[in-house]
Short mmCIF file of C-alpha atoms (C1' of nucleotides) in Angstrom, two decimals:
data_model
loop_
_atom_site.label_atom_id
_atom_site.label_comp_id
_atom_site.label_asym_id
_atom_site.label_seq_id
_atom_site.Cartn_x
_atom_site.Cartn_y
_atom_site.Cartn_z
CA MET L 490 -36.45 124.80 124.31
CA GLY L 491 -32.95 123.29 124.59
CA ARG L 492 -30.70 122.92 127.74
CA PRO L 493 -29.32 125.84 129.48
CA ARG L 494 -26.02 127.08 127.92
CA LYS L 495 -23.02 126.16 129.65
CA PHE L 496 -21.86 129.72 130.69
CA SER L 497 -24.04 132.89 131.40
CA ARG L 498 -23.30 135.94 129.52
CA GLU L 499 -21.84 137.70 133.10
CA GLN L 500 -19.65 134.46 133.33
CA LEU L 501 -18.05 135.27 130.25
CA GLN L 502 -18.03 139.12 131.02
CA ASP L 503 -16.00 138.34 134.15
CA ALA L 504 -13.73 135.75 132.79
CA ALA L 505 -12.84 138.28 130.02
CA LEU L 506 -12.23 141.38 132.01
CA ALA L 507 -10.21 139.39 134.60
CA LEU L 508 -8.07 137.87 131.86
CA VAL L 509 -7.32 141.78 130.65
CA ASP L 510 -6.66 142.89 133.89
CA ALA L 511 -4.68 140.24 134.61
CA ARG L 512 -2.50 139.98 131.40
CA GLY L 513 -3.25 142.97 129.48
CA LEU L 514 -5.08 143.00 126.17
CA ALA L 515 -2.78 140.40 124.33
CA GLY L 516 -4.03 138.13 126.88
CA LEU L 517 -7.19 137.93 125.75
CA SER L 518 -7.93 135.74 122.95
CA MET L 519 -10.90 132.88 122.06
CA ARG L 520 -8.29 130.52 122.88
CA THR L 521 -7.41 132.17 126.25
CA LEU L 522 -10.54 132.92 127.52
CA ALA L 523 -11.72 129.23 126.73
CA ALA L 524 -8.80 127.78 128.70
CA GLU L 525 -9.80 130.24 131.73
CA LEU L 526 -13.20 128.92 131.52
CA GLY L 527 -12.01 125.17 131.23
CA THR L 528 -13.28 124.59 127.92
CA GLY L 529 -12.32 124.45 124.11
CA PRO L 530 -11.89 127.57 121.95
CA MET L 531 -14.78 126.69 119.90
CA THR L 532 -17.14 126.47 122.61
CA ILE L 533 -16.78 130.28 123.13
CA TYR L 534 -18.63 130.66 119.53
CA ASN L 535 -21.90 129.40 121.35
CA HIS L 536 -21.85 132.82 123.31
CA VAL L 537 -20.32 135.47 120.98
CA ALA L 538 -20.25 135.88 117.30
CA ASN L 539 -16.63 136.48 116.55
CA ARG L 540 -13.59 137.79 118.16
CA ALA L 541 -14.93 141.49 117.87
CA ASP L 542 -17.48 140.53 120.40
CA LEU L 543 -15.17 139.61 122.97
CA ASP L 544 -13.86 142.96 123.20
CA VAL L 545 -17.60 144.33 123.45
CA LEU L 546 -17.99 141.75 126.46
CA VAL L 547 -14.74 143.52 128.05
CA VAL L 548 -16.44 147.36 127.64
CA GLU L 549 -19.61 146.12 128.82
CA ALA L 550 -18.26 144.63 132.08
CA VAL L 551 -16.16 147.80 132.42
CA VAL L 552 -19.25 150.16 132.03
CA ALA L 553 -21.59 147.69 134.17
CA ARG L 554 -19.12 148.59 137.05
CA ALA L 555 -19.72 152.45 136.92
CA ASP L 556 -21.68 153.47 139.67
CA TRP L 557 -23.06 156.70 140.97
CA PRO L 558 -25.67 157.68 143.86
CA GLN L 559 -29.04 158.59 142.98
CA PRO L 560 -29.12 162.02 141.47
CA ARG L 561 -30.28 164.44 144.43
CA GLY L 562 -32.29 166.70 141.51
CA VAL L 563 -31.41 170.02 143.39
CA ASP L 564 -28.25 171.14 141.52
CA TRP L 565 -28.07 169.85 138.01
CA ARG L 566 -24.60 170.77 137.90
CA GLU L 567 -23.62 168.54 140.91
CA ASP L 568 -25.56 165.76 139.61
CA VAL L 569 -23.84 166.02 135.92
CA GLN L 570 -20.24 166.10 138.11
CA CYS L 571 -21.43 162.79 140.05
CA ILE L 572 -22.31 160.76 136.85
CA ALA L 573 -19.37 162.00 134.81
CA THR L 574 -16.95 161.13 137.66
CA ALA L 575 -18.22 157.91 138.10
CA MET L 576 -17.82 156.98 134.51
CA TRP L 577 -14.11 158.52 134.52
CA ARG L 578 -13.40 156.20 137.72
CA ALA L 579 -14.83 153.20 136.20
CA VAL L 580 -12.81 153.46 132.94
CA ARG L 581 -9.51 154.60 134.84
CA ALA L 582 -10.28 151.30 137.21
CA HIS L 583 -9.41 148.89 134.41
CA PRO L 584 -6.29 150.62 132.65
CA HIS L 585 -5.62 147.68 130.27
CA ALA L 586 -8.96 147.82 129.03
CA ILE L 587 -9.10 151.70 128.10
CA PRO L 588 -8.17 151.10 124.49
CA LEU L 589 -11.13 148.89 124.46
CA ILE L 590 -13.68 151.51 125.93
CA LEU L 591 -12.36 153.81 123.48
CA THR L 592 -13.11 152.45 120.47
CA ARG L 593 -15.85 149.62 121.11
CA ARG L 594 -19.73 150.27 120.51
CA SER L 595 -21.47 149.00 123.20
CA ARG L 596 -25.53 148.92 123.68
CA SER L 597 -25.64 147.24 126.94
CA PRO L 598 -28.02 148.58 129.15
CA ALA L 599 -25.29 149.82 131.29
CA ALA L 600 -24.04 151.76 128.86
CA LEU L 601 -27.23 153.37 128.14
CA ALA L 602 -28.36 154.01 131.26
CA VAL L 603 -25.12 156.28 131.83
CA ALA L 604 -26.29 158.16 128.68
CA GLU L 605 -29.71 158.86 130.00
CA ALA L 606 -28.82 159.66 133.46
CA LEU L 607 -26.34 162.27 132.26
CA LEU L 608 -28.95 163.53 129.67
CA ASP L 609 -31.22 163.82 132.38
CA ALA L 610 -29.13 165.98 134.71
CA LEU L 611 -28.18 168.06 131.92
CA SER L 612 -31.80 168.65 130.73
CA ARG L 613 -32.45 170.45 133.89
CA SER L 614 -29.97 173.07 133.07
CA GLY L 615 -32.78 174.18 130.47
CA ARG L 616 -31.87 172.54 127.69
CA SER L 617 -33.61 170.49 124.87
CA GLY L 618 -33.02 169.37 121.44
CA GLN L 619 -30.06 170.31 119.62
CA ARG L 620 -28.38 172.24 122.58
CA LEU L 621 -29.06 169.23 124.93
CA LEU L 622 -27.23 166.96 122.16
CA VAL L 623 -24.31 169.24 122.26
CA ALA L 624 -24.18 169.50 126.00
CA PHE L 625 -24.21 165.83 126.15
CA ARG L 626 -21.66 165.42 123.48
CA ALA L 627 -19.13 167.79 125.23
CA VAL L 628 -19.49 166.26 128.58
CA SER L 629 -18.89 162.96 127.24
CA ALA L 630 -16.24 163.59 125.10
CA LEU L 631 -14.78 165.43 127.95
CA VAL L 632 -14.73 162.29 130.15
CA MET L 633 -13.02 159.72 127.57
CA GLY L 634 -10.79 162.46 126.22
CA PHE L 635 -9.43 162.77 129.59
CA ALA L 636 -9.02 159.23 129.91
CA GLN L 637 -7.37 158.68 126.57
CA ALA L 638 -5.01 161.65 127.37
CA GLU L 639 -3.51 159.58 130.44
CA LEU L 640 -3.28 156.82 128.05
CA ALA L 641 -1.86 158.24 124.86
CA GLY L 642 -1.27 162.03 124.95
CA PRO L 643 1.81 163.99 125.00
CA LEU L 644 2.11 164.11 128.67
CA ALA L 645 1.09 160.44 129.62
CA VAL L 646 3.20 157.95 131.39
CA GLU L 647 4.83 154.94 129.39
CA ALA L 648 3.96 151.42 130.80
CA GLY L 649 6.27 150.86 133.40
CA GLU L 650 8.17 154.27 133.23
CA ALA L 651 8.38 156.66 136.34
CA ALA L 652 6.59 159.75 135.98
CA GLU L 653 9.56 161.79 136.25
CA ALA L 654 10.98 160.38 133.12
CA VAL L 655 8.23 161.90 131.42
CA ILE L 656 9.44 165.60 132.84
CA ARG L 657 13.18 164.55 132.02
CA ARG L 658 12.21 163.44 128.43
CA ILE L 659 9.93 166.78 127.62
CA ARG L 660 12.70 169.09 129.38
CA ALA L 661 15.46 167.44 126.84
CA LEU L 662 13.46 168.97 123.89
CA PRO L 663 14.62 171.99 122.15
CA ARG L 664 14.13 174.67 124.65
CA GLN L 665 12.95 177.30 121.65
CA ARG L 666 10.43 175.31 120.02
CA TYR L 667 8.65 173.73 122.89
CA ARG L 668 8.61 176.48 125.28
CA ARG L 669 5.31 176.07 126.84
CA LEU L 670 5.31 172.29 126.87
CA ILE L 671 8.61 172.16 128.70
CA GLU L 672 6.75 174.94 130.96
CA ILE L 673 3.84 172.98 131.93
CA ALA L 674 5.96 169.71 132.39
CA GLY L 675 6.65 170.47 135.89
CA ALA L 676 3.07 171.09 136.75
CA ALA L 677 1.94 167.79 135.18
CA ALA L 678 4.33 165.90 137.28
CA ARG L 679 2.93 167.62 140.67
CA SER L 680 -0.56 167.06 139.12
CA ASN L 681 -3.15 164.68 140.72
CA PRO L 682 -5.43 162.98 137.52
CA GLU L 683 -8.54 163.28 139.49
CA ARG L 684 -8.08 166.83 140.64
CA GLU L 685 -7.10 167.45 136.83
CA PHE L 686 -10.14 166.02 135.68
CA ARG L 687 -12.74 167.69 137.78
CA ALA L 688 -10.98 171.27 137.28
CA GLY L 689 -11.30 170.29 133.60
CA LEU L 690 -15.19 169.34 134.10
CA ASP L 691 -15.58 172.59 135.87
CA LEU L 692 -14.39 174.73 132.84
CA LEU L 693 -16.73 172.97 130.89
CA LEU L 694 -19.48 173.25 133.20
CA ASP L 695 -18.89 177.03 133.83
CA GLY L 696 -19.42 177.27 129.93
CA LEU L 697 -22.60 175.26 130.40
CA ALA L 698 -24.16 177.51 133.29
CA MET G 767 28.74 154.69 107.67
CA GLY G 768 26.67 152.22 105.81
CA ARG G 769 24.61 152.51 102.67
CA PRO G 770 21.23 154.48 102.77
CA ARG G 771 18.38 152.44 104.12
CA LYS G 772 15.89 150.97 101.49
CA PHE G 773 13.14 153.25 102.39
CA SER G 774 12.94 156.16 104.35
CA ARG G 775 10.50 156.64 107.45
CA GLU G 776 8.22 158.97 105.42
CA GLN G 777 7.64 155.98 102.84
CA LEU G 778 6.79 153.80 105.36
CA GLN G 779 4.35 156.07 107.12
CA ASP G 780 2.39 156.90 103.71
CA ALA G 781 2.51 153.16 102.42
CA ALA G 782 1.13 152.33 106.22
CA LEU G 783 -1.37 155.13 106.54
CA ALA G 784 -2.50 154.15 102.74
CA LEU G 785 -3.23 150.65 103.57
CA VAL G 786 -5.55 151.63 106.61
CA ASP G 787 -7.20 153.93 104.49
CA ALA G 788 -7.82 151.30 101.49
CA ARG G 789 -8.60 148.27 103.64
CA GLY G 790 -9.20 149.00 107.07
CA LEU G 791 -7.04 148.15 110.10
CA ALA G 792 -7.23 144.48 109.65
CA GLY G 793 -5.49 145.37 106.18
CA LEU G 794 -2.13 146.58 107.78
CA SER G 795 0.19 143.76 109.09
CA MET G 796 4.03 143.31 108.52
CA ARG G 797 3.34 141.11 106.06
CA THR G 798 1.06 143.54 103.67
CA LEU G 799 3.05 146.49 104.33
CA ALA G 800 5.83 144.44 102.99
CA ALA G 801 3.94 143.31 100.08
CA GLU G 802 2.98 146.75 99.23
CA LEU G 803 6.27 147.99 99.24
CA GLY G 804 7.47 144.97 97.22
CA THR G 805 9.51 143.42 99.71
CA GLY G 806 9.62 140.39 102.37
CA PRO G 807 8.22 140.82 106.02
CA MET G 808 11.63 140.85 107.56
CA THR G 809 12.86 143.88 105.76
CA ILE G 810 10.13 145.99 107.87
CA TYR G 811 12.28 145.42 110.82
CA ASN G 812 15.23 147.30 109.62
CA HIS G 813 12.70 150.32 110.02
CA VAL G 814 10.56 149.49 112.72
CA ALA G 815 11.33 147.59 115.96
CA ASN G 816 7.98 145.44 116.02
CA ARG G 817 4.19 145.30 115.33
CA ALA G 818 3.24 148.24 117.85
CA ASP G 819 5.84 150.53 115.85
CA LEU G 820 3.68 150.04 112.90
CA ASP G 821 0.76 151.56 114.54
CA VAL G 822 2.69 154.59 115.56
CA LEU G 823 3.91 154.93 112.21
CA VAL G 824 0.16 155.60 111.24
CA VAL G 825 -0.48 157.81 113.99
CA GLU G 826 2.42 160.16 113.20
CA ALA G 827 1.08 160.18 109.37
CA VAL G 828 -2.45 161.25 110.34
CA VAL G 829 -1.19 164.15 112.84
CA ALA G 830 1.74 165.12 110.29
CA ARG G 831 -1.22 165.99 107.78
CA ALA G 832 -2.98 168.59 110.43
CA ASP G 833 -2.56 172.10 109.18
CA TRP G 834 -3.48 175.21 110.85
CA PRO G 835 -2.87 178.68 109.79
CA GLN G 836 -0.12 180.53 111.49
CA PRO G 837 -2.20 181.97 114.63
CA ARG G 838 -3.07 185.64 114.33
CA GLY G 839 -2.07 186.32 117.82
CA VAL G 840 -5.07 188.61 118.42
CA ASP G 841 -7.58 186.78 119.60
CA TRP G 842 -6.28 183.72 121.73
CA ARG G 843 -9.74 181.72 121.38
CA GLU G 844 -9.95 182.15 117.64
CA ASP G 845 -6.48 180.67 117.59
CA VAL G 846 -7.56 177.95 120.15
CA GLN G 847 -10.63 177.32 117.58
CA CYS G 848 -8.17 177.28 114.49
CA ILE G 849 -5.62 174.25 116.01
CA ALA G 850 -8.33 172.31 117.62
CA THR G 851 -10.48 172.28 114.87
CA ALA G 852 -7.46 171.39 112.68
CA MET G 853 -6.85 168.43 114.77
CA TRP G 854 -10.23 167.32 114.63
CA ARG G 855 -10.49 167.33 111.09
CA ALA G 856 -7.01 165.67 110.66
CA VAL G 857 -8.25 162.54 112.77
CA ARG G 858 -11.63 162.72 110.91
CA ALA G 859 -10.10 162.42 107.72
CA HIS G 860 -9.05 159.06 108.12
CA PRO G 861 -11.91 156.98 110.07
CA HIS G 862 -10.22 153.62 109.98
CA ALA G 863 -6.95 155.26 111.58
CA ILE G 864 -9.08 156.81 114.37
CA PRO G 865 -8.71 154.16 117.04
CA LEU G 866 -4.92 153.81 116.63
CA ILE G 867 -4.95 157.82 117.15
CA LEU G 868 -6.83 157.37 120.14
CA THR G 869 -4.69 154.76 121.72
CA ARG G 870 -1.08 155.15 120.69
CA ARG G 871 1.33 157.36 121.89
CA SER G 872 3.38 159.57 119.57
CA ARG G 873 6.40 161.56 120.02
CA SER G 874 6.67 162.70 116.65
CA PRO G 875 7.78 166.41 116.00
CA ALA G 876 4.01 166.96 114.45
CA ALA G 877 2.42 165.64 117.53
CA LEU G 878 4.53 168.06 119.86
CA ALA G 879 4.06 170.78 117.64
CA VAL G 880 0.24 170.82 117.99
CA ALA G 881 0.48 170.71 121.54
CA GLU G 882 2.91 173.30 121.59
CA ALA G 883 0.71 175.73 119.60
CA LEU G 884 -2.47 174.98 121.34
CA LEU G 885 -0.45 175.76 124.79
CA ASP G 886 0.59 178.90 123.29
CA ALA G 887 -2.86 180.13 122.33
CA LEU G 888 -4.01 179.09 125.74
CA SER G 889 -1.22 180.73 127.63
CA ARG G 890 -2.42 183.88 126.18
CA SER G 891 -5.84 183.79 128.32
CA GLY G 892 -3.30 184.82 131.16
CA ARG G 893 -2.71 181.06 132.25
CA SER G 894 0.24 179.45 133.13
CA GLY G 895 1.60 176.28 135.51
CA GLN G 896 -1.54 174.26 136.79
CA ARG G 897 -4.08 176.07 135.23
CA LEU G 898 -2.40 176.41 131.95
CA LEU G 899 -1.99 172.64 132.14
CA VAL G 900 -5.90 171.91 133.16
CA ALA G 901 -7.00 174.19 130.09
CA PHE G 902 -4.85 172.46 127.57
CA ARG G 903 -5.92 168.99 129.03
CA ALA G 904 -9.58 169.96 128.70
CA VAL G 905 -9.35 171.16 125.10
CA SER G 906 -7.08 168.35 123.92
CA ALA G 907 -9.97 165.71 125.59
CA LEU G 908 -12.61 167.59 124.09
CA VAL G 909 -11.11 167.03 120.59
CA MET G 910 -10.33 163.73 120.89
CA GLY G 911 -13.61 162.75 122.81
CA PHE G 912 -15.62 164.42 119.86
CA ALA G 913 -13.58 162.41 117.85
CA GLN G 914 -14.25 159.33 119.66
CA ALA G 915 -17.99 159.74 120.36
CA GLU G 916 -18.72 159.54 116.53
CA LEU G 917 -16.69 155.99 116.49
CA ALA G 918 -17.88 154.34 119.38
CA GLY G 919 -20.37 156.69 121.51
CA PRO G 920 -24.24 155.49 122.13
CA LEU G 921 -25.14 157.54 119.13
CA ALA G 922 -22.34 156.41 116.77
CA VAL G 923 -23.46 155.20 113.13
CA GLU G 924 -22.13 151.66 112.81
CA ALA G 925 -20.05 150.70 109.95
CA GLY G 926 -22.22 150.45 106.87
CA GLU G 927 -25.14 151.63 108.89
CA ALA G 928 -27.65 154.29 107.76
CA ALA G 929 -27.98 157.34 109.95
CA GLU G 930 -31.76 156.95 110.34
CA ALA G 931 -31.13 153.56 111.52
CA VAL G 932 -29.50 154.69 114.62
CA ILE G 933 -32.66 156.73 115.23
CA ARG G 934 -34.68 153.89 114.80
CA ARG G 935 -32.82 151.73 116.94
CA ILE G 936 -32.84 154.39 119.74
CA ARG G 937 -36.72 154.94 119.31
CA ALA G 938 -37.41 150.99 119.65
CA LEU G 939 -35.86 151.40 123.49
CA PRO G 940 -38.33 151.48 126.18
CA ARG G 941 -39.68 154.70 126.24
CA GLN G 942 -40.04 155.34 129.98
CA ARG G 943 -36.54 154.13 130.76
CA TYR G 944 -34.74 155.98 127.86
CA ARG G 945 -37.03 159.21 127.84
CA ARG G 946 -33.93 161.66 127.14
CA LEU G 947 -31.76 159.45 124.87
CA ILE G 948 -35.08 159.09 122.44
CA GLU G 949 -35.56 163.02 122.65
CA ILE G 950 -32.44 163.78 121.23
CA ALA G 951 -32.19 160.79 118.68
CA GLY G 952 -34.19 163.35 116.24
CA ALA G 953 -31.72 166.20 116.90
CA ALA G 954 -28.58 163.70 116.44
CA ALA G 955 -29.83 163.04 112.89
CA ARG G 956 -30.21 166.21 111.85
CA SER G 957 -27.07 167.27 113.29
CA ASN G 958 -23.75 168.41 111.66
CA PRO G 959 -20.35 167.04 112.85
CA GLU G 960 -18.48 170.14 112.37
CA ARG G 961 -21.45 172.11 113.78
CA GLU G 962 -21.55 170.15 116.70
CA PHE G 963 -17.89 169.71 117.50
CA ARG G 964 -17.43 173.61 116.97
CA ALA G 965 -20.42 174.39 119.46
CA GLY G 966 -18.89 171.91 122.12
CA LEU G 967 -15.71 173.62 121.89
CA ASP G 968 -17.56 177.20 122.05
CA LEU G 969 -18.91 176.01 125.36
CA LEU G 970 -15.66 175.05 126.71
CA LEU G 971 -13.94 178.36 125.57
CA ASP G 972 -17.05 180.18 127.32
CA GLY G 973 -15.76 178.24 130.42
CA LEU G 974 -12.13 179.26 129.89
CA ALA G 975 -12.69 183.02 129.25
"C1'" DA B 1443 25.26 147.46 108.17
"C1'" DC B 1444 21.85 146.53 106.07
"C1'" DC B 1445 18.85 142.99 103.83
"C1'" DT B 1446 16.05 138.40 103.93
"C1'" DG B 1447 14.17 133.35 103.62
"C1'" DA B 1448 12.65 129.65 106.49
"C1'" DA B 1449 10.85 128.26 110.68
"C1'" DC B 1450 7.89 128.08 115.18
"C1'" DA B 1451 4.54 129.33 118.10
"C1'" DC B 1452 0.62 131.82 118.02
"C1'" DC B 1453 -4.23 133.53 116.64
"C1'" DG B 1454 -9.53 133.41 114.46
"C1'" DT B 1455 -12.21 130.66 112.28
"C1'" DT B 1456 -14.68 127.07 108.72
"C1'" DC B 1457 -16.17 122.30 108.92
"C1'" DA B 1458 -17.93 118.33 110.15
"C1'" DA B 1459 -19.10 115.54 113.77
"C1'" DG B 1460 -20.90 114.73 118.24
"C1'" DT B 1461 -24.93 114.92 122.21
"C1'" DA Q 1263 -29.91 123.34 120.49
"C1'" DC Q 1264 -25.84 122.84 122.02
"C1'" DC Q 1265 -21.07 121.46 122.19
"C1'" DT Q 1266 -16.30 120.72 120.40
"C1'" DG Q 1267 -12.15 118.70 117.80
"C1'" DA Q 1268 -9.23 118.97 113.26
"C1'" DA Q 1269 -7.44 121.64 109.96
"C1'" DC Q 1270 -6.64 125.96 107.38
"C1'" DA Q 1271 -5.06 130.53 106.70
"C1'" DC Q 1272 -3.09 133.78 108.72
"C1'" DC Q 1273 0.02 136.52 111.85
"C1'" DG Q 1274 4.55 138.17 114.73
"C1'" DT Q 1275 8.91 137.16 115.22
"C1'" DT Q 1276 13.61 134.41 116.20
"C1'" DC Q 1277 17.27 132.70 113.98
"C1'" DA Q 1278 20.63 131.95 110.68
"C1'" DA Q 1279 22.80 133.16 106.88
"C1'" DG Q 1280 23.51 136.47 103.02
"C1'" DT Q 1281 25.84 141.14 101.09
#
DNA sequence: ACCTGAACACCGTTCAAGT
DNA sequence: ACCTGAACACCGTTCAAGT
């Protein structure tokens, strides 16, 4: 049945994620991953089908690192909060990988496990079928959307930019035209990402209750 | 003061978006855009700083096409729905461009206009400062998150895949381990994206009321 | 000021050859 | 079965030269 493969899938995952964390997305290529593993570019093709698969490898590695306590099963709201927050934290723990997580499909057991856990907690709100589906989509969207907003939203901090630079940039806009945006720029500067995320999630959970 | 530029920014935007719509993200490069405009690759550098700017061009083109009716100013909920739905539709109108919209920062007037309009409607719920910021972030996150889920979530339809293939794939999973996921797979197949999005948004708006 | 071709260092991948 | 080097068609971008 052939000799064992030179590298395990987990080894590839770890090496690919390490590269992205250290050098950014542009630092990951067939060639750099091969070099990292001390082999030639073509060897990677023994483990993935193509370049796109390399990105999926990174996504799986990040999602696999999401960890939440065993749901207590008392208050479904509390359990949804736990799982959603764990997912949000896992994504944010690897900022360079966020673009991939937002855009690459993964069907790893870890990805499915998060979905199932979330669905299970949400089902205890008394929902099933279409209504459970909508609740699941809404919570998932909120988690990914909050991670996305920090990366690319109008109030996002540019790479290497100071937080105050964002406020200055917003405040420099025409005052009449962007009144509200200028108004919240100050609040955005004083804000804490996790507190904001949890407050946003609470709004949705209020709607779900 | 120099002669007029060979191409306007809008011309570049339109050509870049047309390329992405027709050939996918991989179809857009400095060279293909130049060819589309009937010139050489280096000419593009007279209009953008680098390749990353090309992506921003596409994002701006998509957001600029978002269009919503003048807010009626009666029911803030209705106005938030209008603006959020317009944004969601604009994003979905260019499926190939979605990865860019999720990951590239744009500061075009069009992008700021959506934010300001949304903030204005949300402020009429009686919020300001930190609370307005959280409401804004939550609604924005939901919009982008719903667009994202269709692209890369566990229930997303693969390129060229039939909708039923997703259900079959989910149903083939271990029944014990993924009980809820299998349960909602059927609902997902019968669902309509816009109805789902609006139902999800309604949940959040309920929480905001 | 703006335009542009040649050249360079990268990239993913095909192919053919190794064990 | 698995591994891998050479070669090819792409890519973004630097540089130098044009108007």
